[in-house]
Structure formats: C-alpha cells, structure tokens
Coordinates of C-alpha atoms in Angstrom, one line a residue:
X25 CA 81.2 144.3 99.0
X26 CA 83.7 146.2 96.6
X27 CA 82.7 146.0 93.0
X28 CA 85.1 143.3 91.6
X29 CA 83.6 141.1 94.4
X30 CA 79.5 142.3 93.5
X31 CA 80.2 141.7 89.9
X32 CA 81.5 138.4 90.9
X33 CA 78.5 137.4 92.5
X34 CA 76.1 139.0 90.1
X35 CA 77.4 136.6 87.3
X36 CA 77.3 133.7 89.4
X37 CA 73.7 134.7 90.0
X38 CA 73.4 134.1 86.2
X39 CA 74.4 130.2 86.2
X40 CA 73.3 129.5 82.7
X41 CA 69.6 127.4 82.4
X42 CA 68.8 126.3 79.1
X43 CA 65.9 124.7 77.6
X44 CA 67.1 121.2 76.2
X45 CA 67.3 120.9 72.8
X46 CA 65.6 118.4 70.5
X47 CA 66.1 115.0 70.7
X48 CA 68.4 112.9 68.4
X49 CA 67.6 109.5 67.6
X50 CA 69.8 106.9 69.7
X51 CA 71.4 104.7 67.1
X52 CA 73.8 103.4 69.6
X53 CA 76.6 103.7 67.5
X54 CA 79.5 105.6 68.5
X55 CA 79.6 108.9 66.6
X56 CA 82.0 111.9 66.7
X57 CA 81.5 115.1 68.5
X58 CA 78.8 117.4 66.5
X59 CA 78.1 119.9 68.9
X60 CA 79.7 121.9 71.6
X61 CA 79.1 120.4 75.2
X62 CA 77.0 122.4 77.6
X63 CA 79.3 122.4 80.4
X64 CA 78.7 123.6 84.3
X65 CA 75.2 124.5 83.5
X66 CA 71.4 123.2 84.0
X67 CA 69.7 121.5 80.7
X68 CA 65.8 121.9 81.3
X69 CA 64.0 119.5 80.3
X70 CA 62.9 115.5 79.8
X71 CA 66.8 113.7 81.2
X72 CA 65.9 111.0 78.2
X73 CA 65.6 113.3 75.3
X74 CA 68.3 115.9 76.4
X75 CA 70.9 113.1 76.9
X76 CA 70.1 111.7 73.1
X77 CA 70.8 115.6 72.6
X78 CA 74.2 115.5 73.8
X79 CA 77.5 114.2 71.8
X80 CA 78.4 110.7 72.6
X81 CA 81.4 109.8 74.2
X82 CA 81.7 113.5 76.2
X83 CA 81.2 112.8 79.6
X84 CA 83.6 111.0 82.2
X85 CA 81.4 109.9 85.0
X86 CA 77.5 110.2 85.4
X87 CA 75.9 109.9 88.7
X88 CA 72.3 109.2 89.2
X89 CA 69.6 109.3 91.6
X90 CA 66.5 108.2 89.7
X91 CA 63.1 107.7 90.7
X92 CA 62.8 105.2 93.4
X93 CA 59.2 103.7 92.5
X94 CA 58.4 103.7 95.9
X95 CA 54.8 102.6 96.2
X96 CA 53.7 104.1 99.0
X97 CA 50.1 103.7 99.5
X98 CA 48.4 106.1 102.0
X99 CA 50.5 108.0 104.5
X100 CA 53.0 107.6 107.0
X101 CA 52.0 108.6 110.7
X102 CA 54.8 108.5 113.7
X103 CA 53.4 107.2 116.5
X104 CA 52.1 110.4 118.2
X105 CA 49.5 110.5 115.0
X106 CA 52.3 113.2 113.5
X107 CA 52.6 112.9 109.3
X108 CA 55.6 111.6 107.9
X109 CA 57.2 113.8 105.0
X110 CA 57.8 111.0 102.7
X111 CA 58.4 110.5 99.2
X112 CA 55.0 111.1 98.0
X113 CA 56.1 113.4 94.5
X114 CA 54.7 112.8 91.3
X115 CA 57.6 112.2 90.0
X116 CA 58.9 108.7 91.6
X117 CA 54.9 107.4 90.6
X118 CA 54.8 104.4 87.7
X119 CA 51.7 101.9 86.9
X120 CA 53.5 99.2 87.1
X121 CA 56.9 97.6 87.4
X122 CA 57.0 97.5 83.8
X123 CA 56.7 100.4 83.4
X124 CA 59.3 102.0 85.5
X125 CA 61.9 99.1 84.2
X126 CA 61.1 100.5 80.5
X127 CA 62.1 104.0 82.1
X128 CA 65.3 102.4 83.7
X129 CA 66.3 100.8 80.4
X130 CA 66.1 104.0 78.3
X131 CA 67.8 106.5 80.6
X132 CA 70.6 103.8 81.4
X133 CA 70.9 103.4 77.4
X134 CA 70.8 107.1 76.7
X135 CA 73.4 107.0 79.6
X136 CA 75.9 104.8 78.1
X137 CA 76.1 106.3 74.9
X138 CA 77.0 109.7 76.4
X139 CA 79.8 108.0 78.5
X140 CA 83.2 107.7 77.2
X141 CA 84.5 104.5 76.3
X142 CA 86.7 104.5 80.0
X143 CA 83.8 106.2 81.3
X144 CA 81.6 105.0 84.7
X145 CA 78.1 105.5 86.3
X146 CA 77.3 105.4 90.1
X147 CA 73.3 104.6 90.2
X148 CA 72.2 104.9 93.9
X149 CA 68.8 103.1 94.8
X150 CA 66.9 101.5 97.8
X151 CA 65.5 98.0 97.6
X152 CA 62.6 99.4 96.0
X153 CA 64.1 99.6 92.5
X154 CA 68.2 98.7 92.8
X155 CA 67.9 95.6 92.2
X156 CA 65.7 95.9 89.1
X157 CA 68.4 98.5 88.4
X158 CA 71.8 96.4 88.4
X159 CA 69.8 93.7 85.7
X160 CA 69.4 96.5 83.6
X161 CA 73.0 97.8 84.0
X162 CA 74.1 94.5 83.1
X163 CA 71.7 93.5 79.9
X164 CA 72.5 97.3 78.5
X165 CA 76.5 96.2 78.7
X166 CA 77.8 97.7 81.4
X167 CA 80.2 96.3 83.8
X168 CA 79.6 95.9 87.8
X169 CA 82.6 97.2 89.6
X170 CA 81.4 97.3 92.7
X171 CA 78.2 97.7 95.0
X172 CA 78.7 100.4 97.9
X173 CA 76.4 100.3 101.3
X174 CA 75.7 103.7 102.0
X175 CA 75.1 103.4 106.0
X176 CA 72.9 106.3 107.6
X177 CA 74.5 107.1 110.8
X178 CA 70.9 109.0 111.3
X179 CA 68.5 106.9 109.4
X180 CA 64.7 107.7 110.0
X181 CA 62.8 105.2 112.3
X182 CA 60.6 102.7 111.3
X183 CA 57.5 103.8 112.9
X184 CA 55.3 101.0 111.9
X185 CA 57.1 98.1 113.7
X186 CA 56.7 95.7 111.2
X187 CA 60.4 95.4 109.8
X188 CA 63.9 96.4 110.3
X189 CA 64.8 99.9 110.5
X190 CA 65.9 100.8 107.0
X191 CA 69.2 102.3 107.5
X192 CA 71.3 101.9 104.3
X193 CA 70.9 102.6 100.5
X194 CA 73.1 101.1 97.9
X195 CA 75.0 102.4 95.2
X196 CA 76.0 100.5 92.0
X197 CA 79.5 101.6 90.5
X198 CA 79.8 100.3 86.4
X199 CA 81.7 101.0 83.8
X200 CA 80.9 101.1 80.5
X201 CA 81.9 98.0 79.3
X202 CA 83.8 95.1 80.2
X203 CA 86.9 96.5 78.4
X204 CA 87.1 100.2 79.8
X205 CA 89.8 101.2 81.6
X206 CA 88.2 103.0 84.1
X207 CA 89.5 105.8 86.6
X208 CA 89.7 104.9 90.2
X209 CA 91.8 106.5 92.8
X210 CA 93.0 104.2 94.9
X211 CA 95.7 106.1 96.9
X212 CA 93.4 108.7 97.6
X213 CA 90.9 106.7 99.2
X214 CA 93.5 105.2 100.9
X215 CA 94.7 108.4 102.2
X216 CA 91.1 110.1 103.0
X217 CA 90.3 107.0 105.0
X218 CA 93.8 106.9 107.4
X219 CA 96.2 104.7 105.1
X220 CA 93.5 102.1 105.3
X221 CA 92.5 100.4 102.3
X222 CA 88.3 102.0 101.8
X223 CA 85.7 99.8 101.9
X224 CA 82.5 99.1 99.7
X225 CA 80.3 100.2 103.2
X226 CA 80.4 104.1 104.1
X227 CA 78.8 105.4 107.7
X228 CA 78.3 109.5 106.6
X229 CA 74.9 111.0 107.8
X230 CA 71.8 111.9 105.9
X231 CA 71.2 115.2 104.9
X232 CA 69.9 117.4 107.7
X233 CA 70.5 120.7 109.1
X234 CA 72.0 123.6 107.5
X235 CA 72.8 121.6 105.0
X236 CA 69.0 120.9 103.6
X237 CA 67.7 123.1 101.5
X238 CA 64.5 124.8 102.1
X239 CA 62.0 126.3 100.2
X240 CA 60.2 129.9 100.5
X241 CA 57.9 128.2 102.9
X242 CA 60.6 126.3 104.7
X243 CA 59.8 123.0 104.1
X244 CA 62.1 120.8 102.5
X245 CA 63.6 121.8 99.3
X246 CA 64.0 117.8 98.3
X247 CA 62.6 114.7 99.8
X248 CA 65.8 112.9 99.0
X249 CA 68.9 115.5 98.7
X250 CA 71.8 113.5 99.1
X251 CA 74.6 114.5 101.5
X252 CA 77.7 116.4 99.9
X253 CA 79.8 114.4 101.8
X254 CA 78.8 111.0 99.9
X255 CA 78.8 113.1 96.5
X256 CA 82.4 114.0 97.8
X257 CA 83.8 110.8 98.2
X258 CA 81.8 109.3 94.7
X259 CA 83.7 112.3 93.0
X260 CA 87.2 111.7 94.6
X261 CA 87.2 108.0 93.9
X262 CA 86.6 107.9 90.4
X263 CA 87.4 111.6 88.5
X264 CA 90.2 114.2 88.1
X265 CA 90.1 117.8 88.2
X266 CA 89.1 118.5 84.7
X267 CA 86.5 115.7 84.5
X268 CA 83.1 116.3 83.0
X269 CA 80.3 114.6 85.4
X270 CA 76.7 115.0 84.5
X271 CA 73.9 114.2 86.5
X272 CA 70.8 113.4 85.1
X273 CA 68.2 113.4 88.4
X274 CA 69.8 116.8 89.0
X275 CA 67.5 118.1 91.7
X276 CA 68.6 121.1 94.0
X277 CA 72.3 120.3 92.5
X278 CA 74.6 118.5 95.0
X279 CA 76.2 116.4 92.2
X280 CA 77.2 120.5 90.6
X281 CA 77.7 121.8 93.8
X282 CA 80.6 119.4 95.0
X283 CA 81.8 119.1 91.7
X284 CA 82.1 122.9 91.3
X285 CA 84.5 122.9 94.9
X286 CA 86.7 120.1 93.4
X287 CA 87.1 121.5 89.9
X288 CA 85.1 119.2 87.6
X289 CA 83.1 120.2 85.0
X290 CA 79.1 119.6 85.4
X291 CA 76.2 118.9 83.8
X292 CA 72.6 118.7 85.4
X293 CA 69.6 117.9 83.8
X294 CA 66.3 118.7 85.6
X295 CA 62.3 119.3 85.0
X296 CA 61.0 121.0 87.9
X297 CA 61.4 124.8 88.4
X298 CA 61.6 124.9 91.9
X299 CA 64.8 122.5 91.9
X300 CA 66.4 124.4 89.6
X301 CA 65.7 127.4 91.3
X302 CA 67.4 126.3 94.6
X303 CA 70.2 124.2 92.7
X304 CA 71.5 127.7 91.1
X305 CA 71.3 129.8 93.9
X306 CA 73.3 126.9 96.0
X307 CA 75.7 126.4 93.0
X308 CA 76.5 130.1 92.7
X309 CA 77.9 129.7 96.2
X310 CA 80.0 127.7 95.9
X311 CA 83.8 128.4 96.0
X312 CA 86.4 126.0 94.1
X313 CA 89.6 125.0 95.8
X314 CA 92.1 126.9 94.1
X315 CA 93.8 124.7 91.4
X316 CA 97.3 124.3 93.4
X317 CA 95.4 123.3 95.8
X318 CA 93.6 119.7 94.2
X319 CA 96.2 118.1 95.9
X320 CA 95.0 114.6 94.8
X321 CA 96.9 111.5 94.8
X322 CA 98.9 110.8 91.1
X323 CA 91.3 106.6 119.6
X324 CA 90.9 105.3 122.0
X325 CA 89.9 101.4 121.2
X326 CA 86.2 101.4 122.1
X327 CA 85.2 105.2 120.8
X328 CA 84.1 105.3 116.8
X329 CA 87.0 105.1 114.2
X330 CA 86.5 108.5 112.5
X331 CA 89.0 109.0 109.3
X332 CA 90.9 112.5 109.3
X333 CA 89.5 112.7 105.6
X334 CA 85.6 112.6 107.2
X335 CA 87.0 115.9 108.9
X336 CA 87.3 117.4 104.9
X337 CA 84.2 115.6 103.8
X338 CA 82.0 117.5 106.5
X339 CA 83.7 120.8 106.1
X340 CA 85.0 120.9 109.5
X341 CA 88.5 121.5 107.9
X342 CA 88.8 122.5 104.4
X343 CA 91.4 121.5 101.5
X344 CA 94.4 124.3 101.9
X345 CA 94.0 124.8 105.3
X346 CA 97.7 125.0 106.9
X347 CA 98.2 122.6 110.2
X348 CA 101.0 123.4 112.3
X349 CA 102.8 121.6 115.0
X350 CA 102.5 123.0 118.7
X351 CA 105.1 125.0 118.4
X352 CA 104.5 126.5 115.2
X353 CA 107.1 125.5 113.6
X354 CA 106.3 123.4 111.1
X355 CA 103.6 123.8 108.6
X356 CA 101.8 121.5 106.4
X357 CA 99.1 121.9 104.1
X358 CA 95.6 120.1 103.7
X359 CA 95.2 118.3 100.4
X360 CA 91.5 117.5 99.3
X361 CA 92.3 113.6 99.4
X362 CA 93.3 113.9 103.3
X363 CA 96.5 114.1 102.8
X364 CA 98.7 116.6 104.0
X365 CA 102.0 118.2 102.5
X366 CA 104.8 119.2 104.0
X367 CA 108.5 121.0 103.0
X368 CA 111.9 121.2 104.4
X369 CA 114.9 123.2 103.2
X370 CA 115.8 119.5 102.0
X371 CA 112.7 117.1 101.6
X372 CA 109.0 117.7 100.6
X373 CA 106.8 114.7 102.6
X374 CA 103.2 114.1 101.4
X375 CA 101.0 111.3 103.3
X376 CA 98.6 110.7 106.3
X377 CA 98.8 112.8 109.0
X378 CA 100.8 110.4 111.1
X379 CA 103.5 109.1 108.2
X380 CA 104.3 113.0 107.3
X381 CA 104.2 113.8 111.3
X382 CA 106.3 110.6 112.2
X383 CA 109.2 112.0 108.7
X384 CA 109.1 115.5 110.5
X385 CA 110.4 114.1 113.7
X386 CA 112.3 111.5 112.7
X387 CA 110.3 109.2 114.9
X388 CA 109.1 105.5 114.1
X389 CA 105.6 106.9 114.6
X390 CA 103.6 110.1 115.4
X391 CA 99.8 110.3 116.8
X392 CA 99.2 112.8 113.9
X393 CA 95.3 113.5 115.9
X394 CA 97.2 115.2 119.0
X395 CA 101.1 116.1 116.7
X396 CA 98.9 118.4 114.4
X397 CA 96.9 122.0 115.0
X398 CA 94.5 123.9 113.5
X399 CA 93.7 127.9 113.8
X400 CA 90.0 128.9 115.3
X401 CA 90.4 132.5 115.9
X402 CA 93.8 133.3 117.7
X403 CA 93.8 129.7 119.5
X404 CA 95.5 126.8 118.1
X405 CA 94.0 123.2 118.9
X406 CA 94.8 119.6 118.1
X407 CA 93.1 118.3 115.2
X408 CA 91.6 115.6 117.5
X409 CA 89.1 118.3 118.9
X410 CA 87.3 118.0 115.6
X411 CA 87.3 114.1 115.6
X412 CA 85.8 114.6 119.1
X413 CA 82.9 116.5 117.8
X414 CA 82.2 114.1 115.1
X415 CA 82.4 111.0 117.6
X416 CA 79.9 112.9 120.1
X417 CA 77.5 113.8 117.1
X418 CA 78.1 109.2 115.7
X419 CA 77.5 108.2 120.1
X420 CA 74.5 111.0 120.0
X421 CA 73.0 109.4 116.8
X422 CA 73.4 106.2 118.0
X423 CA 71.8 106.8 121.6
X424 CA 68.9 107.6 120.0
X425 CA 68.1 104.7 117.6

C-alpha cells in the first residue's frame, strides 16, 4: 500500500461517531435551518431525540427498519432439537401493543418533520407490527404510495408446522403529504428490470454469506441485516446522486453503505456499540462509483426470469464496467440503473442491453444476454454466464424449500 492509498484508508478508518445532541422540542411547525446537517456520519444516541435534534426539512428520503415487536415467547428449536437464532434482542421487546404503537407514532412524527416537503419514507415490517405501522403513517399525514412484497428467495423454514412458511416482508413507500411531489425513477426501474415496467413484489435473497456480518465471535453481527441489494433498488427508485437519506434503525449500516457506492449523502442513527462498530468498519470500505459514472436515467421459457439489473444489484457486474461485443469491437459501458451506453463516430445509444445491441447492428432485435461480453481474467464470456449462475443459485433455493 503506497502512502496516498494508507492515508486514504486511515481516514476512512475515522468515519465520524458523534454523540447526539440534545433534544429540541417538536412543535411540528416547519422551521428554517438552524444548524449545520451531520452528513455521512453515525449520530449515537436515542433515534427519537437526535431526529428532534436535527433541522427540519433536510433530508430527502428516510428508510427505516424499526423494531418488529415480535413476541416471541420461549425459543425456537429446528426439528433435530437445534436452537433457532431468532430475534430474541432487547431491543424489539414492548409491554404491550400500546406501548410499541406510542413508539411508532413518535419516531414516525419526529420522522416527518425532518423530511422535506417532497420528501418520502420506506418503513419495512413483517406482520407483526406493519400493519399497526401503515395506520400510523396515515393518521401522522403521510401519504401511501405504494406497498412492496419483499419475496425471500431463501426464506427460513417454518419448523413448527403450524402455518405457512413465512417467506416475504413488506415495505411501505409514503410521502410526506398528500401534496408532495415526490421523486421516483421510473425509467430507471424500467431499465434495471429489462424494459419491463417494476413491480410492487421483489424476489432478491436474504442476507447470507459473505455478505453477513459477523462479530469477534463469529456469530451474527445483526439478527435482521437487510440485503444491499433491496437497499439498492429502494435508493435507485426514489433519490439522486446528491440526496441526503438518513436512517434511523441504523444497525451495522447497509442503508450508509449502499448509499456511500451510489453517491448519496447519509445519516445513521444508532444506540448499540457493537453496531456501530461493524457499521464503520463496513462503511469505510466501501468505494463510490465515480461521479461520471451515476449513469442514472434523467431464457429460455420455463428457466427463472432474472433482470440484467439483478446482475448490478448482486455485484456480479459492477456500474462502469465496459461490455464488448465478440469481436471486440464495440464497447459499451454499464450504468448503475442497468442500462448501458454506447458511442459511435456519429450516434451515442443508451438503453437495455438488447435495444442498444439491436441500434449497434442495425437489426430489429438483438439477444443482448448472448450479443454482450464481459472480461474475467484474459477470457471474455457472454453476459448470460452470470444470469446462469444466479438461476442455478433461484432452482438451488427452491429445491430446497
């Protein structure tokens, strides 16, 4: 490592954690700017009081993953007498559902004064509390936009027997009011999803493997760290590059770390030390697409549909990567939407990979899964090995279940 490079990384080291400050009193009137945000760093502290802290009207897009109230009573045993690692921790324990509701209702309000008046909130839940959570949303004056299934291609079993597998969680998308003119990308979920308009369900995986954090005794870092590649598609649909999103169920820092890669600001709050702990030394990491490179929007028949945009999502293939054509010849450039870009001496094509493969030719219509290659090493493959990989990890997942 030359000492540009160590410097680099000792600063990152140094992600900024700061006590919260005191409280203000919510008056829920909209005020100007009094203080300075705290931007891309972790606020310590109770997420109620250190939101009241904050200015009102600073932040684009919150997304949170509160508490679930679980009431789990006694543990969970798989049928060979094994303990499930459930969510047990203190912190998703209330008395009583009143309790937890008066919880929901001061966040969400603390919440909705921090967002901007074209601001919005992804809440995701389970049907232990969502449902408790979307009449809040609504009395508070928020606006439903829409409801999104989160589908677990690898949900865990149900080891009792006694009900349906539970395989999905839901997400609540709201804006602040009825009035706001909230952001939502629809060309580039189009485009991350094959020119296909997205839908409210999304099949991505739980979080497993390299990708779950661990403590120092290698047991799970978080009973309920969310996938990046959910937080990934959350952030693309509704913020720009430039976008301050704030988190307030912060955790070991997904929300930061896939904002970091796509160039929004951040803003986590959190309580416990260990989180924040793994959340910094994950964060400091990361690496942001370069700016030029936020390129985002202004099968056979029986196999799984997989999306060239799940490719990005998963980090198979990453935003600037160039594809070429068999040949070589032509070169085209990955854009974090799924997209990819493409010049000539005379035209500059942006689109799906089949549209921009189908202009290149001149052709009616171009398989862009078998037309477009990627580099690993000094070989060059089609594009549809990776979609391979990800259908035999979907038909592995599901022979299982």
């Amino acid at each position: 490592m030359n000492h540009d490079s160590g410097q680099r990384q000792k600063e990152e080291d140094q992600m900024p954690v700061k006590k919260a400050p005191a409280a203000k009193k919510s008056t829920g009137k909209s005020t100007k700017l009094s203080t300075a945000l705290p931007k891309n760093m972790i606020l310590q502290g109770d997420c109620i009081e250190t939101m009241r802290s904050l200015p009102k009207g600073s932040i684009d897009m919150i997304f949170a993953d509160p508490p679930y109230n679980m009431q789990l009573k006694g543990d969970l045993h798989r049928p060979d007498n094994s303990k499930v690692d459930a969510v047990d921790d203190h912190w998703d324990q209330f008395s009583s559902f009143e309790a937890y509701d008066k919880f929901t209702r001061e966040w969400l309000s603390a919440a909705r004064d921090l967002l901007t008046d074209d601001g919005s909130i992804w809440v995701i839940g389970s049907y232990h509390n969502i449902y408790r959570v979307g009449a809040i949303l609504q009395e508070l004056g928020y606006w439903i936009l829409n409801d999104i299934v989160w589908r677990k291609s690898n949900p865990m079993p149900n080891f009792r027997g006694r009900r349906f597998t539970n395989a999905h969680e839901t997400m609540i998308w709201a804006c602040k009011s009825e009035k706001s003119k909230y952001r939502f990308n629809y060309d580039t979920m189009k485009t991350l999803n094959d020119d296909i308009q997205m839908r409210s369900d999304w099949t991505i995986p739980i979080c497993s493997g390299g990708e779950r954090l661990k403590d120092e005794n290698g047991e799970k870092g978080h009973t309920t760290q969310k996938p990046e590649a959910l937080l990934y598609r959350v952030l693309m649909a509704s913020t720009q590059a430039g976008d301050t999103v704030l988190d307030p169920f912060f955790g070991t820092g997904t929300t930061g770390a896939v904002a970091k890669k796509l160039g929004r600001n951040w803003i986590g709050l959190e309580r416990e030390d260990s989180y924040i702990k793994l959340a910094t030394e994950r964060i400091a990491k990361v690496t942001p697409i370069a700016e030029g490179e936020l390129l985002t929007q202004t099968l056979k028949r029986e196999e799984p549909r997989v999306p060239f945009g799940w490719l990005i999502e998963r980090g198979l293939i990453k935003a600037g990567a160039v594809l070429t054509d068999s040949k070589n010849s032509i070169e085209a450039k990955v854009g974090a939407d799924g997209s990819v870009i493409a010049k000539t001496d005379i035209n500059q094509y942006r689109g799906s990979i089949h549209k921009v493969g189908a202009a290149l030719q001149d052709a009616p219509s171009c398989n862009g899964w078998t037309y477009w290659h990627y580099k690993d090493g000094k070989n060059s493959f089609p594009i549809d090995r990776l979609r391979q990989r990800v259908r035999d990890e979907m038909n592995a997942q599901t022979s299982l279940q």
